[in-house]
XYZ file of C-alpha atoms in Angstrom:
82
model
C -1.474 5.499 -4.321
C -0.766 8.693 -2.366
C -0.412 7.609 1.984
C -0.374 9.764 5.058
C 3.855 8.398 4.915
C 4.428 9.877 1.378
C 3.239 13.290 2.698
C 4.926 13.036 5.871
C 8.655 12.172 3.493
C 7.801 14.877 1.659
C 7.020 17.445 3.931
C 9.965 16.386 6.049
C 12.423 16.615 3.428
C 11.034 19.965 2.482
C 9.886 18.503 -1.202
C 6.001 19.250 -1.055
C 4.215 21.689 -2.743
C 0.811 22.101 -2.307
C 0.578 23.907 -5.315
C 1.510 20.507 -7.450
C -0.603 18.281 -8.836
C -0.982 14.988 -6.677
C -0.384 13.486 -9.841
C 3.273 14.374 -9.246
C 3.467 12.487 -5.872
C 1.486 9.307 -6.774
C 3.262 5.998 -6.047
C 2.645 3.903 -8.993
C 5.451 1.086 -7.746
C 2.842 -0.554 -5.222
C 3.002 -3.839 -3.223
C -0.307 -5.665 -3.801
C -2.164 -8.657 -2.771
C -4.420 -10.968 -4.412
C -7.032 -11.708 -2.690
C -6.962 -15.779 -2.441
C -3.507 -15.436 -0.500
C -3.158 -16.413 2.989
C -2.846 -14.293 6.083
C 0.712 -16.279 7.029
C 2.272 -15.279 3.364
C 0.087 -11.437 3.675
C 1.982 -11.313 7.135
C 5.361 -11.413 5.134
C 4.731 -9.384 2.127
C 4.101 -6.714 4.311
C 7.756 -6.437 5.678
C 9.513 -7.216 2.282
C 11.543 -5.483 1.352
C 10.450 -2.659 3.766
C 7.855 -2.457 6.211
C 4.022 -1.400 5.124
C 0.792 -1.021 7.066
C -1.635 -0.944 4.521
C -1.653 -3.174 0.899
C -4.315 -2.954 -1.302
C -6.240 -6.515 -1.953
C -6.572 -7.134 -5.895
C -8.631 -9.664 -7.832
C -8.161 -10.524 -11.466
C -10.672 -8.497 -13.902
C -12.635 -9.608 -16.887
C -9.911 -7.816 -18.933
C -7.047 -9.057 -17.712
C -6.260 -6.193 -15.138
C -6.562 -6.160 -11.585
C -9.498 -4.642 -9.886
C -9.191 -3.386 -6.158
C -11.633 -5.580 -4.012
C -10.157 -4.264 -0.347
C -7.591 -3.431 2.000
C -5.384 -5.283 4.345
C -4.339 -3.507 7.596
C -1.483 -5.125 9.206
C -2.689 -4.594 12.607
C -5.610 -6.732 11.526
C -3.287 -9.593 10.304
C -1.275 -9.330 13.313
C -4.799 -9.570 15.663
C -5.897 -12.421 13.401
C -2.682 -14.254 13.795
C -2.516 -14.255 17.835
């Protein structure tokens, strides 16, 4: 996963190069979420360790992978939690 906050880092600390590959930049270390977990323990896994707005909602695949079924926003939790 490549955000709007890894280009921002990068460009800030003067490492981006827009002649690179994206491949170079990817985040493969990713917080994820499966998809039968509740918005109360979503709500926490998005500030542990460090603060996210975004984590990708995963399901278990056929094969034993995960499959990407959605995102979660955490504004949305947040609203949904009021």
């Amino acid at each position: 996963i490549f955000t709007d906050g890894d280009l921002r880092r990068l460009i800030t600390n003067g490492l981006f190069d827009i002649e690179e590959s994206l491949a170079k930049f990817v985040n493969r270390n990713i917080r994820t979420i499966k998809e039968c977990i509740k918005l109360t323990e979503a709500q926490l896994i998005f500030r542990t360790p460090t603060l996210v707005s975004v984590l990708p909602v995963v399901a278990d695949a056929e094969n034993g992978a995960h499959e990407l079924v959605g995102l979660l926003c955490l504004a949305d939790t947040l609203k949904a939690l009021e």
